[in-house]
CSV table of C-alpha atoms in Angstrom, one decimal:
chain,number,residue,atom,x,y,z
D,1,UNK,CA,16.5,-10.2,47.2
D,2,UNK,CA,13.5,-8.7,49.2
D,3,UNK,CA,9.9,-8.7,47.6
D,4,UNK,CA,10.3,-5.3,47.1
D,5,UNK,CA,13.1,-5.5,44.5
D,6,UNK,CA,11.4,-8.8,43.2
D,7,UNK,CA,8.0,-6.9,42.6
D,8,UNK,CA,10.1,-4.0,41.1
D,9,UNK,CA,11.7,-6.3,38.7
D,10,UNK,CA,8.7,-7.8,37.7
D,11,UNK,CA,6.9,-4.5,37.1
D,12,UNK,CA,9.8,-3.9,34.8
D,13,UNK,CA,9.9,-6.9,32.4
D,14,UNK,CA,5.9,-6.5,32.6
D,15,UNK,CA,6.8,-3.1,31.1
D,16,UNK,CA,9.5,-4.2,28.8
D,17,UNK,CA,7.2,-6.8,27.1
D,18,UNK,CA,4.1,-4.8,26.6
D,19,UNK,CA,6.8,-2.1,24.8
D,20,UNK,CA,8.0,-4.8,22.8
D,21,UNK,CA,4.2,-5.8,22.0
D,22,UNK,CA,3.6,-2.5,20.8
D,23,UNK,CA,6.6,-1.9,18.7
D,24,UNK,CA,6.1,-5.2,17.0
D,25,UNK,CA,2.7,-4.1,16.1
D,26,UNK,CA,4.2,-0.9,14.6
D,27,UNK,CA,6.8,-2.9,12.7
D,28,UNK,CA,3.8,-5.2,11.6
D,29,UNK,CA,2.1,-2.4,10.2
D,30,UNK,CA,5.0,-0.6,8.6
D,31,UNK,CA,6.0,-3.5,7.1
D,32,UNK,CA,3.0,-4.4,5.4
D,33,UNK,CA,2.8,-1.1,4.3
D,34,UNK,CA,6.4,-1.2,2.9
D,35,UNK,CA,5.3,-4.3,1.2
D,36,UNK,CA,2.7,-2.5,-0.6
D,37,UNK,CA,4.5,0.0,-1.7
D,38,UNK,CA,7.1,-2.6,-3.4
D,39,UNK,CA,4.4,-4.3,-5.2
D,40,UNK,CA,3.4,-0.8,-6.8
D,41,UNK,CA,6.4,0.0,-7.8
D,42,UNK,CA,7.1,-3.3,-9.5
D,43,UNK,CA,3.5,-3.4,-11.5
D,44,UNK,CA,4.7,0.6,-12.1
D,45,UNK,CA,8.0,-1.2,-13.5
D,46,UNK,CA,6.3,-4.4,-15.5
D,47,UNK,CA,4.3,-1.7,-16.9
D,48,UNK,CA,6.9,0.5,-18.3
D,49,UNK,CA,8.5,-2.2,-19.9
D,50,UNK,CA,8.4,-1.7,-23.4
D,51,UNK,CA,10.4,-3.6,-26.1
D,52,UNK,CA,12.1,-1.0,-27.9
D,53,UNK,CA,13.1,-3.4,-31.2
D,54,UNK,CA,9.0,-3.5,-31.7
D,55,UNK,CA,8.4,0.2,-31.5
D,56,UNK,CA,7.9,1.8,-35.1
D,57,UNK,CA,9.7,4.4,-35.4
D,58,UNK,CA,7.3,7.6,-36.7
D,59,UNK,CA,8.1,9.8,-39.5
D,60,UNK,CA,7.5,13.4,-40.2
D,61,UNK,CA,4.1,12.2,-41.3
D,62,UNK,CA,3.1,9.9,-39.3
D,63,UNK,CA,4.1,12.0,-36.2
D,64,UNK,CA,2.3,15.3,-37.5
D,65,UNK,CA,-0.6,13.8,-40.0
D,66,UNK,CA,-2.8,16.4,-40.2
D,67,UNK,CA,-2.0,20.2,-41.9
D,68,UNK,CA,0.1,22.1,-39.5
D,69,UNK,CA,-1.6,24.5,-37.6
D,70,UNK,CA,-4.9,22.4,-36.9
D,71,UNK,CA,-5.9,22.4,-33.1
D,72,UNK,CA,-5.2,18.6,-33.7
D,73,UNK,CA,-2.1,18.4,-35.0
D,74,UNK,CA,-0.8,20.0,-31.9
D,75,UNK,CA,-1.8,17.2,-29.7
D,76,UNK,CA,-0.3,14.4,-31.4
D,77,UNK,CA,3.6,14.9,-30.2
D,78,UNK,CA,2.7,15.5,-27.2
D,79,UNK,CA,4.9,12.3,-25.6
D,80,UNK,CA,8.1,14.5,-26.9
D,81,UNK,CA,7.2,17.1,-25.6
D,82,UNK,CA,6.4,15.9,-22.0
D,83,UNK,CA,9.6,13.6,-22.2
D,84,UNK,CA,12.0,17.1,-23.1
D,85,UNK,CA,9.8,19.3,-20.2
D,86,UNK,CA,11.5,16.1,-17.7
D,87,UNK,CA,15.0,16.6,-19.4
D,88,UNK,CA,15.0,13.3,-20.5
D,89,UNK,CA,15.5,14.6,-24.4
């Protein structure tokens, strides 16, 4: 091989490794930030965990306790409501 080639090759694998550098700073960075998106989503998950055997079931009353048509009265279902406007009713 001449010193040419030699140089040439060199100058190549210099190349190579300071691509490699790079991407593995990007995949360093996107990682981490993959990682905190996982540890939302699983305090999102521990947070909607709700034991469904503990939940009191409301009544007419309870779920509407003050005379119909008050301003208030109108507020208090408004987990139903939200729940059948996402279809999951």
């Amino acid at each position: 091989m001449s010193i040419k080639n030699v140089r040439a090759f060199n100058e190549a694998i210099r190349s190579i490794n300071s691509g490699t550098a790079e991407m593995s700073k990007a995949i360093e960075a996107n990682t981490s930030e993959i990682k905190k998106i996982v540890k939302a989503i699983d305090n999102a998950k521990e947070e909607a965990k709700i034991d469904w055997k503990k939940v009191e079931r409301l009544g007419e009353s309870d779920r509407y306790p003050l005379a119909s048509g008050s301003p208030q009265s109108i507020e208090v279902d408004g987990a139903a409501l939200l729940l059948k406007k996402l279809d999951v009713l």
